[in-house]
Amino acid sequence: MKIRIYEDYEAVSQAAAEYMKEAIDTKPDVVIGYATGQSPIGMYRRLREAVRSGELDMSRTTGFNLDEYCGLEKGHPKSYKEFMKEHLFNDVPVRDAHIPDGNASDLKRECETYDGMIKAVGGLDIQILGIGENGHIGFNEPASSLLVETHVERLDEVTRRNHAVDFAGEDNVPTFALSMGVGGILKSRRVLVIASGKKKAKAIGAMVSGKVTTQCPASLLQLHPDVTVILDREAAEGLQCITV
Ligand code: F6R
């Protein structure tokens, strides 16, 4: 893993945006796996600004989001579809942007179709990831086994607690989500992990130098040949507490 450490969230966002700009300039029809959450918001803002100023063109890019909640009504402000519109796609023309439909009548079929679409465009060039405090990536939660393909995932207690603020209480956080599988993430040609804040330190330590285990899904990234991790100082503190 290539680890880069910056002062704070703003510097992390700037570095991640530079990474993405370079990737898009090099391959204008790049296929991007998008993440939601706090971690990439600053990077998305910078990409929006770069597109607005004419410095960057994303019009030939294709996107696939990592995950989506199940059971939220269409247009729900906390759905990941709305998140992506707000933080990127309302202002940035792209060729295509896909997100799994968490309300599909046949969720299993929706997952298969989603993986089929990714395959049909030749796979992901870059997967953007945040990391959960419990080491999840996408919504692949710590478990005794993990799934390769896109699937329905039951959200972990830690994850639901961390998202409680978005839904005015933990009880309102959806119980299920669709998520790309760890296999799908590892198939991406490159992976960009963004993390900041003390709360992520432990998970970052486990991801980078802990045992490779399904109990910390991010640790499976150790098996990928091209992972760049962009951290702030607080998240990087975890690199000293190596877990075995
Ligand atoms: C979001 C996602 C999650 C988040 C993770 C970190 O699409 O798949 O794995 O990346 O929960 O979330 P933040 O960035 O809000 O700390």
CSV table of C-alpha atoms and ligand atoms in Angstrom, one decimal:
chain,number,residue,atom,x,y,z
A,1,MET,CA,0.0,0.0,0.0
A,2,LYS,CA,1.2,3.5,-0.8
A,3,ILE,CA,0.5,5.6,2.3
A,4,ARG,CA,0.4,9.4,2.2
A,5,ILE,CA,-0.1,11.4,5.3
A,6,TYR,CA,-1.3,15.0,5.3
A,7,GLU,CA,-2.0,17.6,8.0
A,8,ASP,CA,-5.8,17.6,8.0
A,9,TYR,CA,-9.1,16.8,6.2
A,10,GLU,CA,-8.7,19.7,3.8
A,11,ALA,CA,-5.2,18.6,2.7
A,12,VAL,CA,-6.4,15.0,2.4
A,13,SER,CA,-9.3,16.2,0.2
A,14,GLN,CA,-6.9,18.2,-2.0
A,15,ALA,CA,-4.5,15.3,-2.4
A,16,ALA,CA,-7.3,12.9,-3.2
A,17,ALA,CA,-8.7,15.3,-5.8
A,18,GLU,CA,-5.3,15.6,-7.4
A,19,TYR,CA,-5.1,11.8,-7.6
A,20,MET,CA,-8.5,11.7,-9.3
A,21,LYS,CA,-7.8,14.6,-11.6
A,22,GLU,CA,-4.6,12.9,-12.8
A,23,ALA,CA,-6.5,9.6,-13.4
A,24,ILE,CA,-9.2,11.3,-15.3
A,25,ASP,CA,-6.8,13.4,-17.4
A,26,THR,CA,-4.8,10.2,-18.2
A,27,LYS,CA,-7.9,8.2,-19.1
A,28,PRO,CA,-10.9,10.4,-19.9
A,29,ASP,CA,-13.3,7.5,-20.1
A,30,VAL,CA,-12.1,6.1,-16.8
A,31,VAL,CA,-14.6,3.9,-14.9
A,32,ILE,CA,-14.9,5.1,-11.3
A,33,GLY,CA,-16.3,3.3,-8.2
A,34,TYR,CA,-17.7,6.0,-6.0
A,35,ALA,CA,-18.1,6.0,-2.2
A,36,THR,CA,-20.4,8.2,-0.1
A,37,GLY,CA,-19.9,9.4,3.5
A,38,GLN,CA,-17.9,12.3,5.0
A,39,SER,CA,-14.5,11.1,3.8
A,40,PRO,CA,-14.9,12.0,0.1
A,41,ILE,CA,-17.1,15.1,0.4
A,42,GLY,CA,-14.1,17.5,0.3
A,43,MET,CA,-12.6,15.7,-2.7
A,44,TYR,CA,-15.9,15.9,-4.5
A,45,ARG,CA,-16.1,19.6,-3.9
A,46,ARG,CA,-12.7,20.1,-5.4
A,47,LEU,CA,-13.6,18.0,-8.4
A,48,ARG,CA,-16.8,20.1,-8.9
A,49,GLU,CA,-14.8,23.2,-8.7
A,50,ALA,CA,-12.2,21.9,-11.2
A,51,VAL,CA,-15.0,21.0,-13.6
A,52,ARG,CA,-16.7,24.4,-13.1
A,53,SER,CA,-13.4,26.3,-13.8
A,54,GLY,CA,-12.8,24.2,-17.0
A,55,GLU,CA,-9.6,22.6,-15.5
A,56,LEU,CA,-11.2,19.2,-15.5
A,57,ASP,CA,-13.6,17.3,-17.9
A,58,MET,CA,-15.5,14.4,-16.5
A,59,SER,CA,-18.0,14.1,-19.3
A,60,ARG,CA,-16.6,10.8,-20.6
A,61,THR,CA,-16.3,9.1,-17.2
A,62,THR,CA,-18.6,6.3,-16.0
A,63,GLY,CA,-19.4,5.8,-12.3
A,64,PHE,CA,-20.7,2.9,-10.2
A,65,ASN,CA,-21.5,3.6,-6.5
A,66,LEU,CA,-20.4,1.1,-3.9
A,67,ASP,CA,-23.7,0.9,-2.0
A,68,GLU,CA,-27.2,2.1,-1.3
A,69,TYR,CA,-29.6,1.7,1.5
A,70,CYS,CA,-32.6,-0.6,1.1
A,71,GLY,CA,-36.1,0.6,1.8
A,72,LEU,CA,-35.7,4.4,1.7
A,73,GLU,CA,-38.4,6.1,-0.4
A,74,LYS,CA,-37.4,7.5,-3.7
A,75,GLY,CA,-35.7,10.9,-3.3
A,76,HIS,CA,-35.0,10.4,0.4
A,77,PRO,CA,-32.4,13.0,1.2
A,78,LYS,CA,-30.1,10.5,3.0
A,79,SER,CA,-30.2,8.0,0.1
A,80,TYR,CA,-26.8,7.7,-1.6
A,81,LYS,CA,-28.4,8.5,-4.9
A,82,GLU,CA,-29.3,12.0,-3.5
A,83,PHE,CA,-25.9,12.3,-1.9
A,84,MET,CA,-24.1,11.8,-5.2
A,85,LYS,CA,-26.4,14.3,-6.9
A,86,GLU,CA,-25.7,16.9,-4.2
A,87,HIS,CA,-22.0,16.4,-4.0
A,88,LEU,CA,-21.2,15.7,-7.6
A,89,PHE,CA,-23.6,14.9,-10.4
A,90,ASN,CA,-25.9,17.9,-10.1
A,91,ASP,CA,-23.0,20.1,-11.2
A,92,VAL,CA,-20.7,17.7,-13.1
A,93,PRO,CA,-21.7,16.2,-16.5
A,94,VAL,CA,-20.6,12.5,-16.7
A,95,ARG,CA,-21.3,9.9,-19.3
A,96,ASP,CA,-23.1,7.5,-16.9
A,97,ALA,CA,-23.6,7.2,-13.2
A,98,HIS,CA,-25.0,4.1,-11.7
A,99,ILE,CA,-26.1,3.3,-8.2
A,100,PRO,CA,-27.8,0.0,-7.1
A,101,ASP,CA,-31.5,0.3,-6.5
A,102,GLY,CA,-32.2,-0.5,-2.9
A,103,ASN,CA,-35.9,-0.6,-3.6
A,104,ALA,CA,-35.8,-3.1,-6.5
A,105,SER,CA,-38.6,-5.7,-6.3
A,106,ASP,CA,-36.0,-8.4,-6.8
A,107,LEU,CA,-32.9,-7.4,-4.9
A,108,LYS,CA,-30.9,-10.5,-5.8
A,109,ARG,CA,-31.5,-9.8,-9.5
A,110,GLU,CA,-30.6,-6.1,-9.0
A,111,CYS,CA,-27.2,-7.2,-7.6
A,112,GLU,CA,-26.5,-9.5,-10.5
A,113,THR,CA,-27.5,-6.9,-13.0
A,114,TYR,CA,-25.3,-4.4,-11.3
A,115,ASP,CA,-22.2,-6.7,-11.4
A,116,GLY,CA,-23.1,-7.5,-15.0
A,117,MET,CA,-23.1,-3.8,-15.9
A,118,ILE,CA,-19.7,-3.3,-14.3
A,119,LYS,CA,-18.3,-6.3,-16.2
A,120,ALA,CA,-19.8,-5.0,-19.5
A,121,VAL,CA,-17.8,-1.8,-19.3
A,122,GLY,CA,-14.6,-3.7,-18.6
A,123,GLY,CA,-14.5,-3.4,-14.8
A,124,LEU,CA,-13.6,-0.5,-12.5
A,125,ASP,CA,-10.4,1.5,-13.1
A,126,ILE,CA,-10.4,3.1,-9.7
A,127,GLN,CA,-12.5,2.3,-6.6
A,128,ILE,CA,-12.7,5.2,-4.1
A,129,LEU,CA,-13.2,4.0,-0.5
A,130,GLY,CA,-13.8,5.3,3.0
A,131,ILE,CA,-13.4,3.0,5.9
A,132,GLY,CA,-15.8,2.3,8.8
A,133,GLU,CA,-14.6,2.4,12.4
A,134,ASN,CA,-15.2,-1.3,12.4
A,135,GLY,CA,-13.0,-1.8,9.3
A,136,HIS,CA,-15.9,-2.1,6.8
A,137,ILE,CA,-15.4,-1.1,3.2
A,138,GLY,CA,-18.6,-0.5,1.2
A,139,PHE,CA,-21.1,-2.1,3.5
A,140,ASN,CA,-19.0,-5.3,3.8
A,141,GLU,CA,-19.3,-5.6,7.6
A,142,PRO,CA,-16.9,-7.7,9.8
A,143,ALA,CA,-18.1,-11.3,9.6
A,144,SER,CA,-16.8,-14.8,9.6
A,145,SER,CA,-17.0,-14.8,5.9
A,146,LEU,CA,-17.5,-12.1,3.2
A,147,LEU,CA,-19.2,-12.1,-0.1
A,148,VAL,CA,-17.5,-11.6,-3.4
A,149,GLU,CA,-20.3,-10.1,-5.5
A,150,THR,CA,-22.8,-7.3,-4.9
A,151,HIS,CA,-25.3,-8.4,-2.3
A,152,VAL,CA,-27.8,-7.5,0.4
A,153,GLU,CA,-26.0,-6.8,3.6
A,154,ARG,CA,-27.4,-6.5,7.1
A,155,LEU,CA,-25.8,-3.3,8.7
A,156,ASP,CA,-23.7,-3.8,11.7
A,157,GLU,CA,-24.6,-2.2,15.0
A,158,VAL,CA,-21.5,0.1,14.9
A,159,THR,CA,-22.5,1.2,11.4
A,160,ARG,CA,-26.1,1.9,12.4
A,161,ARG,CA,-24.9,3.9,15.4
A,162,ASN,CA,-22.5,5.9,13.3
A,163,HIS,CA,-25.3,6.8,10.8
A,164,ALA,CA,-27.9,7.6,13.5
A,165,VAL,CA,-27.3,11.4,13.1
A,166,ASP,CA,-28.3,11.2,9.5
A,167,PHE,CA,-31.6,9.6,10.4
A,168,ALA,CA,-32.5,11.3,13.6
A,169,GLY,CA,-31.8,8.2,15.7
A,170,GLU,CA,-30.4,4.8,15.4
A,171,ASP,CA,-33.8,3.2,15.2
A,172,ASN,CA,-34.5,5.0,11.9
A,173,VAL,CA,-31.3,3.8,10.2
A,174,PRO,CA,-32.1,1.3,7.5
A,175,THR,CA,-31.2,-2.3,8.5
A,176,PHE,CA,-30.2,-3.5,5.1
A,177,ALA,CA,-28.2,-2.1,2.2
A,178,LEU,CA,-26.9,-3.3,-1.2
A,179,SER,CA,-23.2,-3.3,-1.3
A,180,MET,CA,-20.6,-4.3,-3.8
A,181,GLY,CA,-18.7,-7.3,-2.5
A,182,VAL,CA,-15.2,-7.4,-1.4
A,183,GLY,CA,-14.4,-9.4,-4.6
A,184,GLY,CA,-15.8,-6.6,-6.7
A,185,ILE,CA,-13.7,-4.0,-4.8
A,186,LEU,CA,-10.5,-6.1,-5.2
A,187,LYS,CA,-11.1,-6.5,-8.9
A,188,SER,CA,-10.8,-2.7,-9.4
A,189,ARG,CA,-7.5,-1.9,-11.1
A,190,ARG,CA,-6.6,0.7,-8.5
A,191,VAL,CA,-8.0,1.6,-5.1
A,192,LEU,CA,-8.0,4.9,-3.3
A,193,VAL,CA,-8.7,4.9,0.4
A,194,ILE,CA,-9.5,8.3,2.2
A,195,ALA,CA,-9.6,8.6,5.9
A,196,SER,CA,-9.3,11.3,8.5
A,197,GLY,CA,-9.8,11.7,12.2
A,198,LYS,CA,-8.9,9.8,15.3
A,199,LYS,CA,-11.9,7.6,15.1
A,200,LYS,CA,-10.5,5.9,12.1
A,201,ALA,CA,-7.0,5.3,13.5
A,202,LYS,CA,-7.6,1.8,14.8
A,203,ALA,CA,-9.3,0.6,11.6
A,204,ILE,CA,-6.4,2.1,9.5
A,205,GLY,CA,-3.8,0.3,11.6
A,206,ALA,CA,-5.7,-3.0,11.1
A,207,MET,CA,-6.1,-2.3,7.4
A,208,VAL,CA,-2.5,-1.6,6.8
A,209,SER,CA,-0.7,-3.9,9.1
A,210,GLY,CA,-3.1,-6.2,10.9
A,211,LYS,CA,-3.9,-9.7,10.1
A,212,VAL,CA,-5.7,-10.3,6.9
A,213,THR,CA,-9.1,-11.3,8.2
A,214,THR,CA,-12.8,-11.1,7.3
A,215,GLN,CA,-13.2,-9.6,10.7
A,216,CYS,CA,-11.6,-6.4,9.3
A,217,PRO,CA,-12.8,-6.3,5.6
A,218,ALA,CA,-10.4,-3.5,4.8
A,219,SER,CA,-7.4,-5.7,5.7
A,220,LEU,CA,-8.2,-7.7,2.5
A,221,LEU,CA,-6.9,-4.6,0.6
A,222,GLN,CA,-3.4,-5.8,1.6
A,223,LEU,CA,-3.9,-8.4,-1.1
A,224,HIS,CA,-4.4,-5.7,-3.8
A,225,PRO,CA,-1.4,-4.6,-5.8
A,226,ASP,CA,-2.3,-0.9,-6.3
A,227,VAL,CA,-3.8,0.7,-3.2
A,228,THR,CA,-3.2,4.4,-2.3
A,229,VAL,CA,-4.2,5.5,1.2
A,230,ILE,CA,-4.6,9.2,1.9
A,231,LEU,CA,-4.8,10.0,5.6
A,232,ASP,CA,-4.6,12.9,7.9
A,233,ARG,CA,-2.3,12.9,10.9
A,234,GLU,CA,-5.0,11.7,13.3
A,235,ALA,CA,-6.1,8.7,11.2
A,236,ALA,CA,-2.4,7.9,10.7
A,237,GLU,CA,-1.9,7.5,14.4
A,238,GLY,CA,-3.3,4.0,13.9
A,239,LEU,CA,-0.2,3.1,11.9
A,240,GLN,CA,1.7,2.9,15.2
A,241,CYS,CA,-0.6,0.6,17.0
A,242,ILE,CA,-0.1,-2.4,14.8
A,243,THR,CA,-2.5,-5.2,15.6
A,244,VAL,CA,-1.5,-8.8,15.0
B,1,F6R,C1,-20.0,4.7,1.8
B,1,F6R,C2,-19.4,3.5,2.3
B,1,F6R,C3,-18.9,3.4,3.6
B,1,F6R,C4,-18.1,4.6,4.1
B,1,F6R,C5,-17.6,4.4,5.5
B,1,F6R,C6,-16.9,5.6,6.0
B,1,F6R,O1,-20.4,4.6,0.4
B,1,F6R,O2,-19.4,2.5,1.6
B,1,F6R,O3,-18.0,2.2,3.7
B,1,F6R,O4,-17.1,4.9,3.2
B,1,F6R,O5,-18.6,4.1,6.4
B,1,F6R,O6,-17.8,6.7,6.2
B,1,F6R,P1,-17.4,8.1,6.5
B,1,F6R,O7,-16.6,8.6,5.3
B,1,F6R,O8,-18.7,8.9,6.6
B,1,F6R,O9,-16.6,8.1,7.7
